[in-house]
Short mmCIF file of C-alpha atoms and ligand atoms in Angstrom, two decimals:
data_model
loop_
_atom_site.label_atom_id
_atom_site.label_comp_id
_atom_site.label_asym_id
_atom_site.label_seq_id
_atom_site.Cartn_x
_atom_site.Cartn_y
_atom_site.Cartn_z
CA UNK A 1 2.65 9.14 16.93
CA UNK A 2 -0.16 7.87 14.72
CA UNK A 3 -3.14 5.93 16.02
CA UNK A 4 -4.88 3.09 14.19
CA UNK A 5 -8.06 1.50 15.59
CA UNK A 6 -9.39 -1.70 14.04
CA UNK A 7 -13.12 -2.50 13.93
CA UNK A 8 -13.41 -6.13 12.81
CA UNK A 9 -17.11 -6.38 11.90
CA UNK A 10 -18.51 -6.55 8.36
CA UNK A 11 -21.93 -7.11 6.82
CA UNK A 12 -20.52 -9.49 4.23
CA UNK A 13 -17.13 -11.04 3.59
CA UNK A 14 -15.81 -9.73 0.28
CA UNK A 15 -14.29 -12.51 -1.79
CA UNK A 16 -10.90 -10.78 -2.11
CA UNK A 17 -10.54 -9.65 1.51
CA UNK A 18 -7.83 -10.94 3.82
CA UNK A 19 -8.41 -8.39 6.59
CA UNK A 20 -9.30 -9.57 10.05
CA UNK A 21 -13.08 -9.20 9.95
CA UNK A 22 -16.11 -11.17 11.10
CA UNK A 23 -19.64 -11.38 9.72
CA UNK A 24 -20.94 -13.57 12.55
CA UNK A 25 -19.74 -11.91 15.77
CA UNK A 26 -22.05 -8.91 15.96
CA UNK A 27 -23.11 -9.95 19.47
CA UNK A 28 -19.55 -9.11 20.60
CA UNK A 29 -19.63 -5.49 19.45
CA UNK A 30 -20.09 -3.89 22.84
CA UNK A 31 -17.59 -6.05 24.73
CA UNK A 32 -15.13 -5.55 21.88
CA UNK A 33 -15.40 -1.77 22.11
CA UNK A 34 -14.75 -2.04 25.87
CA UNK A 35 -11.64 -4.14 25.17
CA UNK A 36 -10.41 -1.50 22.74
CA UNK A 37 -10.78 1.15 25.44
CA UNK A 38 -8.67 -0.98 27.76
CA UNK A 39 -5.89 -1.42 25.20
CA UNK A 40 -6.01 2.25 24.29
CA UNK A 41 -5.49 3.33 27.91
CA UNK A 42 -2.61 0.86 28.27
CA UNK A 43 -0.89 1.87 25.02
CA UNK A 44 -1.22 5.57 25.73
CA UNK A 45 0.43 5.09 29.09
CA UNK A 46 3.20 2.75 27.92
CA UNK A 47 3.95 3.83 24.35
CA UNK A 48 2.66 7.34 23.78
CA UNK A 49 4.21 8.71 26.97
CA UNK A 50 4.73 12.47 26.46
CA UNK A 51 4.07 12.44 22.74
CA UNK A 52 0.94 13.65 20.98
CA UNK A 53 -1.29 11.81 18.52
CA UNK A 54 -0.82 13.36 15.07
CA UNK A 55 -3.45 11.41 13.12
CA UNK A 56 -6.17 8.88 13.88
CA UNK A 57 -7.46 6.23 11.48
CA UNK A 58 -10.46 4.05 12.34
CA UNK A 59 -10.37 1.17 9.89
CA UNK A 60 -11.55 -2.35 9.51
CA UNK A 61 -13.53 -4.31 8.90
CA UNK A 62 -16.28 -1.76 8.73
CA UNK A 63 -16.35 1.01 11.35
CA UNK A 64 -19.85 2.01 10.20
CA UNK A 65 -21.12 -1.41 11.39
CA UNK A 66 -20.80 -0.06 14.93
CA UNK A 67 -23.18 2.56 16.33
CA UNK A 68 -21.51 5.97 16.64
CA UNK A 69 -22.42 6.08 20.33
CA UNK A 70 -20.07 3.15 20.92
CA UNK A 71 -17.17 5.44 19.92
CA UNK A 72 -17.90 8.09 22.54
CA UNK A 73 -15.58 6.65 25.20
CA UNK A 74 -12.78 6.20 22.70
CA UNK A 75 -12.92 9.88 21.79
CA UNK A 76 -13.09 10.79 25.46
CA UNK A 77 -9.90 8.79 26.07
CA UNK A 78 -7.89 10.14 23.14
CA UNK A 79 -8.99 13.78 23.03
CA UNK A 80 -6.40 15.12 25.55
CA UNK A 81 -3.60 13.70 23.40
CA UNK A 82 -4.64 14.92 19.96
CA UNK A 83 -2.69 17.68 18.23
CA UNK A 84 -4.67 20.69 17.11
CA UNK A 85 -6.53 20.07 13.83
CA UNK A 86 -5.73 16.38 14.06
CA UNK A 87 -6.74 14.45 10.93
CA UNK A 88 -9.28 11.86 12.10
CA UNK A 89 -10.38 9.43 9.40
CA UNK A 90 -13.00 6.75 9.59
CA UNK A 91 -13.59 4.14 6.97
CA UNK A 92 -17.24 3.49 6.18
CA UNK A 93 -19.26 1.31 3.88
CA UNK A 94 -22.13 2.81 1.89
CA UNK A 95 -24.81 0.43 3.20
CA UNK A 96 -24.15 1.15 6.88
CA UNK A 97 -22.94 4.77 6.80
CA UNK A 98 -26.35 6.31 7.42
CA UNK A 99 -26.86 10.03 7.75
CA UNK A 100 -27.24 9.58 11.49
CA UNK A 101 -24.00 7.59 11.76
CA UNK A 102 -22.07 10.12 9.69
CA UNK A 103 -23.43 13.03 11.72
CA UNK A 104 -22.69 11.22 14.99
CA UNK A 105 -19.09 10.52 13.97
CA UNK A 106 -18.60 14.07 12.79
CA UNK A 107 -19.87 15.40 16.11
CA UNK A 108 -17.32 13.19 17.87
CA UNK A 109 -14.48 14.69 15.83
CA UNK A 110 -14.09 12.61 12.67
CA UNK A 111 -13.13 15.00 9.86
CA UNK A 112 -12.29 12.63 7.02
CA UNK A 113 -14.36 9.76 5.61
CA UNK A 114 -13.05 6.96 3.46
CA UNK A 115 -15.80 5.10 1.63
CA UNK A 116 -15.32 1.54 0.41
CA UNK A 117 -17.08 2.20 -2.88
CA UNK A 118 -14.95 -0.18 -5.00
CA UNK A 119 -17.14 0.25 -8.11
CA UNK A 120 -20.33 1.84 -9.41
CA UNK A 121 -21.10 -1.29 -11.40
CA UNK A 122 -23.66 -3.41 -9.53
CA UNK A 123 -22.66 -6.58 -11.34
CA UNK A 124 -19.05 -6.14 -10.26
CA UNK A 125 -20.08 -5.33 -6.68
CA UNK A 126 -22.05 -8.58 -6.55
CA UNK A 127 -19.14 -10.50 -8.02
CA UNK A 128 -16.92 -9.15 -5.24
CA UNK A 129 -19.62 -9.97 -2.65
CA UNK A 130 -19.93 -6.37 -1.50
CA UNK A 131 -22.92 -5.55 0.71
CA UNK A 132 -23.91 -2.34 -1.11
CA UNK A 133 -24.92 -1.18 -4.57
CA UNK A 134 -24.08 1.87 -6.65
CA UNK A 135 -27.14 3.84 -5.51
CA UNK A 136 -26.28 3.42 -1.85
CA UNK A 137 -22.72 4.58 -2.60
CA UNK A 138 -24.02 7.75 -4.24
CA UNK A 139 -26.38 8.56 -1.39
CA UNK A 140 -23.72 7.90 1.26
CA UNK A 141 -21.34 10.29 -0.51
CA UNK A 142 -24.08 12.91 -0.83
CA UNK A 143 -25.01 12.54 2.83
CA UNK A 144 -21.40 12.96 3.91
CA UNK A 145 -21.06 16.11 1.80
CA UNK A 146 -24.35 17.47 3.03
CA UNK A 147 -23.30 16.98 6.66
CA UNK A 148 -20.14 18.96 5.98
CA UNK A 149 -17.36 16.44 5.41
CA UNK A 150 -15.06 18.12 2.94
CA UNK A 151 -12.33 15.52 3.02
CA UNK A 152 -13.68 12.33 1.49
CA UNK A 153 -11.91 9.40 -0.10
CA UNK A 154 -13.43 6.72 -2.29
CA UNK A 155 -11.72 3.34 -2.70
CA UNK A 156 -11.91 1.76 -6.14
CA UNK A 157 -10.69 -1.72 -6.97
CA UNK A 158 -9.42 -2.55 -10.45
CA UNK A 159 -7.91 -5.48 -12.29
CA UNK A 160 -11.01 -7.61 -11.69
CA UNK A 161 -12.24 -9.98 -14.41
CA UNK A 162 -14.51 -7.99 -16.74
CA UNK A 163 -12.78 -4.67 -16.02
CA UNK A 164 -11.70 -2.50 -18.89
CA UNK A 165 -10.62 1.09 -19.34
CA UNK A 166 -14.10 2.37 -20.24
CA UNK A 167 -15.74 0.81 -17.18
CA UNK A 168 -13.12 2.18 -14.80
CA UNK A 169 -13.29 5.58 -16.46
CA UNK A 170 -16.98 5.57 -15.58
CA UNK A 171 -16.14 4.90 -11.89
CA UNK A 172 -13.60 7.72 -11.76
CA UNK A 173 -15.97 10.10 -13.55
CA UNK A 174 -18.70 9.32 -11.05
CA UNK A 175 -16.38 10.25 -8.20
CA UNK A 176 -15.09 13.34 -9.93
CA UNK A 177 -18.65 14.49 -10.74
CA UNK A 178 -19.41 14.46 -7.05
CA UNK A 179 -16.45 16.71 -6.29
CA UNK A 180 -14.55 14.14 -4.29
CA UNK A 181 -10.90 15.16 -3.93
CA UNK A 182 -9.29 11.83 -3.13
CA UNK A 183 -9.30 8.39 -4.74
CA UNK A 184 -7.53 5.23 -3.60
CA UNK A 185 -7.38 2.91 -6.60
CA UNK A 186 -6.18 -0.56 -5.67
CA UNK A 187 -5.24 -3.33 -8.00
CA UNK A 188 -6.88 -6.63 -6.99
CA UNK A 189 -4.56 -9.08 -5.26
CA UNK A 190 -5.44 -12.73 -4.75
CA UNK A 191 -4.64 -13.26 -1.09
CA UNK A 192 -4.32 -16.56 0.68
CA UNK A 193 -7.33 -17.42 2.83
CA UNK A 194 -9.81 -15.57 0.59
CA UNK A 195 -12.44 -16.99 -1.76
CA UNK A 196 -10.53 -15.65 -4.75
CA UNK A 197 -7.21 -17.23 -3.77
CA UNK A 198 -5.82 -19.52 -6.48
CA UNK A 199 -8.50 -18.43 -8.97
CA UNK A 200 -6.25 -16.71 -11.44
CA UNK A 201 -9.11 -16.09 -13.93
CA UNK A 202 -10.56 -13.56 -11.45
CA UNK A 203 -7.70 -11.14 -11.92
CA UNK A 204 -6.53 -9.20 -14.95
CA UNK A 205 -2.81 -8.50 -14.97
CA UNK A 206 -2.54 -5.59 -17.32
CA UNK A 207 0.17 -3.04 -16.68
CA UNK A 208 -0.96 -1.02 -19.69
CA UNK A 209 -4.36 -0.62 -18.05
CA UNK A 210 -2.74 0.72 -14.86
CA UNK A 211 -0.76 3.32 -16.82
CA UNK A 212 -3.86 4.35 -18.74
CA UNK A 213 -5.84 4.72 -15.51
CA UNK A 214 -3.11 6.78 -13.86
CA UNK A 215 -3.01 9.08 -16.90
CA UNK A 216 -6.76 9.40 -16.92
CA UNK A 217 -6.83 10.31 -13.23
CA UNK A 218 -4.13 12.88 -13.85
CA UNK A 219 -6.25 14.37 -16.61
CA UNK A 220 -9.11 14.72 -14.12
CA UNK A 221 -6.77 16.57 -11.76
CA UNK A 222 -5.93 13.73 -9.36
CA UNK A 223 -2.17 13.78 -8.70
CA UNK A 224 -0.69 10.41 -7.85
CA UNK A 225 1.28 10.67 -4.61
CA UNK A 226 1.58 6.95 -3.93
CA UNK A 227 1.13 3.83 -6.03
CA UNK A 228 -2.59 3.62 -5.09
CA UNK A 229 -3.38 7.14 -3.88
CA UNK A 230 -4.50 10.16 -5.87
CA UNK A 231 -5.49 13.58 -4.64
CA UNK A 232 -6.66 16.87 -6.13
CA UNK A 233 -4.61 18.89 -3.67
CA UNK A 234 -1.91 18.48 -1.07
CA UNK A 235 -4.43 19.46 1.58
CA UNK A 236 -6.59 16.42 0.91
CA UNK A 237 -3.76 13.87 0.85
CA UNK A 238 -3.95 11.38 3.72
CA UNK A 239 -1.61 12.55 6.49
CA UNK A 240 -2.07 9.23 8.24
CA UNK A 241 -0.80 7.25 5.27
CA UNK A 242 2.08 9.65 4.82
CA UNK A 243 2.97 8.94 8.43
CA UNK A 244 3.25 5.21 7.67
CA UNK A 245 5.37 5.81 4.60
CA UNK A 246 7.64 8.15 6.55
CA UNK A 247 8.10 5.46 9.15
CA UNK A 248 6.47 7.33 12.02
CA UNK A 249 5.63 5.28 15.13
CA UNK A 250 2.02 4.16 15.45
CA UNK A 251 -0.26 2.60 18.02
CA UNK A 252 -2.22 -0.38 16.70
CA UNK A 253 -5.44 -0.92 18.63
CA UNK A 254 -7.78 -3.87 18.18
CA UNK A 255 -7.73 -7.48 17.08
CA UNK A 256 -5.56 -7.93 14.02
CA UNK A 257 -4.12 -4.42 14.25
CA UNK A 258 -0.38 -3.81 14.11
CA UNK A 259 1.55 -1.22 16.08
CA UNK A 260 5.11 0.03 15.64
CA UNK A 261 7.05 1.70 18.43
CA UNK A 262 10.81 2.11 18.86
CA UNK A 263 11.79 -0.47 16.24
CA UNK A 264 9.30 -3.06 17.52
CA UNK A 265 6.20 -4.21 15.69
CA UNK A 266 3.54 -5.40 18.09
CA UNK A 267 0.51 -7.51 17.28
CA UNK A 268 -2.56 -7.67 19.54
CA UNK A 269 -4.33 -11.04 19.47
CA UNK A 270 -5.84 -11.86 16.04
CA UNK A 271 -8.68 -13.88 17.52
CA UNK A 272 -11.55 -11.66 18.63
CA UNK A 273 -12.61 -13.75 21.63
CA UNK A 274 -9.04 -14.01 22.91
CA UNK A 275 -8.48 -10.33 22.26
CA UNK A 276 -11.55 -9.43 24.32
CA UNK A 277 -10.27 -11.64 27.12
CA UNK A 278 -6.86 -10.00 27.12
CA UNK A 279 -6.46 -6.95 24.90
CA UNK A 280 -3.00 -6.11 26.19
CA UNK A 281 -1.22 -9.31 25.31
CA UNK A 282 1.01 -8.75 22.29
CA UNK A 283 3.35 -10.65 20.08
CA UNK A 284 6.40 -8.54 19.40
CA UNK A 285 8.79 -8.51 16.49
CA UNK A 286 12.06 -6.65 16.53
CA UNK A 287 12.88 -4.83 13.31
CA UNK A 288 16.62 -4.75 12.74
CA UNK A 289 18.45 -2.11 10.74
CA UNK A 290 18.27 -4.10 7.50
CA UNK A 291 14.48 -4.63 7.80
CA UNK A 292 13.93 -0.96 8.47
CA UNK A 293 16.17 0.19 5.66
CA UNK A 294 14.48 -2.15 3.16
CA UNK A 295 11.05 -0.89 4.14
CA UNK A 296 12.11 2.74 4.06
CA UNK A 297 13.42 2.31 0.51
CA UNK A 298 10.32 0.43 -0.67
CA UNK A 299 7.83 2.81 0.92
CA UNK A 300 9.79 5.88 -0.13
CA UNK A 301 9.96 4.79 -3.76
CA UNK A 302 6.29 3.81 -3.91
CA UNK A 303 5.33 7.35 -2.90
CA UNK A 304 6.29 11.01 -2.95
CA UNK A 305 8.10 10.52 0.35
CA UNK A 306 11.36 9.60 -1.38
CA UNK A 307 14.46 8.14 0.26
CA UNK A 308 17.18 9.97 2.13
CA UNK A 309 20.54 9.17 0.52
CA UNK A 310 22.17 9.06 3.94
CA UNK A 311 20.81 5.54 4.53
CA UNK A 312 22.72 4.02 1.60
CA UNK A 313 26.23 2.54 1.63
CA UNK A 314 28.77 3.33 -1.07
CA UNK A 315 27.72 0.53 -3.40
CA UNK A 316 24.03 1.40 -3.11
CA UNK A 317 24.79 5.06 -3.75
CA UNK A 318 26.55 4.09 -6.98
CA UNK A 319 23.47 2.20 -8.14
CA UNK A 320 21.17 5.07 -7.19
CA UNK A 321 23.41 7.35 -9.27
CA UNK A 322 23.07 5.04 -12.29
CA UNK A 323 19.27 5.21 -11.96
CA UNK A 324 19.39 9.00 -11.76
CA UNK A 325 21.48 9.08 -14.95
CA UNK A 326 19.00 6.74 -16.63
CA UNK A 327 16.22 9.12 -15.56
CA UNK A 328 14.45 6.45 -13.52
CA UNK A 329 14.94 8.47 -10.32
CA UNK A 330 15.49 12.14 -9.60
CA UNK A 331 17.27 13.88 -6.80
CA UNK A 332 16.20 16.91 -4.79
CA UNK A 333 18.51 18.06 -2.00
CA UNK A 334 19.61 14.91 -0.25
CA UNK A 335 16.73 12.67 -1.31
CA UNK A 336 15.89 10.51 -4.30
CA UNK A 337 12.40 10.21 -5.74
CA UNK A 338 10.79 7.79 -8.13
CA UNK A 339 9.09 8.86 -11.37
CA UNK A 340 7.18 5.62 -11.78
CA UNK A 341 5.74 4.02 -8.64
CA UNK A 342 4.89 0.81 -10.50
CA UNK A 343 8.65 0.19 -10.79
CA UNK A 344 9.29 0.74 -7.07
CA UNK A 345 9.87 -2.93 -6.19
CA UNK A 346 12.22 -3.49 -9.10
CA UNK A 347 14.22 -0.33 -8.38
CA UNK A 348 14.46 -1.09 -4.66
CA UNK A 349 15.74 -4.58 -5.41
CA UNK A 350 18.32 -3.23 -7.83
CA UNK A 351 19.68 -0.76 -5.28
CA UNK A 352 19.64 -3.03 -2.25
CA UNK A 353 20.66 -6.32 -3.82
S1 SF4 B 401 -16.01 -4.62 3.79
FE1 SF4 B 401 -13.79 -4.30 3.73
S2 SF4 B 401 -12.98 -5.33 5.52
FE2 SF4 B 401 -15.09 -6.06 5.24
S3 SF4 B 401 -14.88 -7.95 4.09
FE3 SF4 B 401 -15.18 -6.30 2.59
S4 SF4 B 401 -13.11 -5.58 2.03
FE4 SF4 B 401 -12.96 -6.82 3.91
#
């Protein structure tokens, strides 16, 4: 079982962000953390049962917006259920991840930090309405390293108006120069409900640029193991994300989080006030065999996870075989793998249609 905990507070609302996060509810921080504890205890009892927690991911929003002391009870609750050497990641933003916060989280058990760097170009950061600048990103990374975090990820966003290969190369070089082993490079999407929605001029759709960036990252030693994830070694790949792509069950704690247990997706209340009032009231969605198969194929072909051939019917197997012959996929043992993650959607559609 994986565990995801959602912290819905942010210092600014980024113009591209559709996550459930609030910039004006800081007064609810403490009651929110109490509500999370309540849901956690309930979910452990009802969904985890005799299983263990294999990975933990504290995401958001911005986990570093909340004092590390507010996480103490959460760690007290989960610690009996964690496997040995459990990967425990926390997201953090450079402006709020102070040395004290990083040290406090490390002392609690966090062993992986994922920084929302997005860019080292201050003009671009402003354009995205990020709350930090490039200098604060550099010092946050240095602080994390100094404290002893040796598994660090930096998020970078690309495909934003004004981006070009040279500028993004600079971002990747900055990360590489600081001996960071993991990069998540996301292409901008214009999501409904965000400031950027319907403003097509904000986004550059340039597949060539994506290929060039992937090649450049490879040259720096970052192996692509998913469409947006690159790592210098297997050891520093995100086990938590792998869990999602392999369709492992997960607990989803917090407002706007999503859980998945025994073929059911469950959704705690998306409204923070209502969530605080009743953190154990969920909407549930049953995933039938077709839904699950479609997702397994999509996720498997967007990553190194691959797809087990046993899930396909005869017709689908024939199409998979054609793609192997055309060298679009390759087969190892009883699984197929994708050479080019950017083609994952197209290939999945071809097989499943
Ligand atoms: S910091 Fe992250 S979660 Fe918060 S608004 Fe920006 S992108 Fe969204």
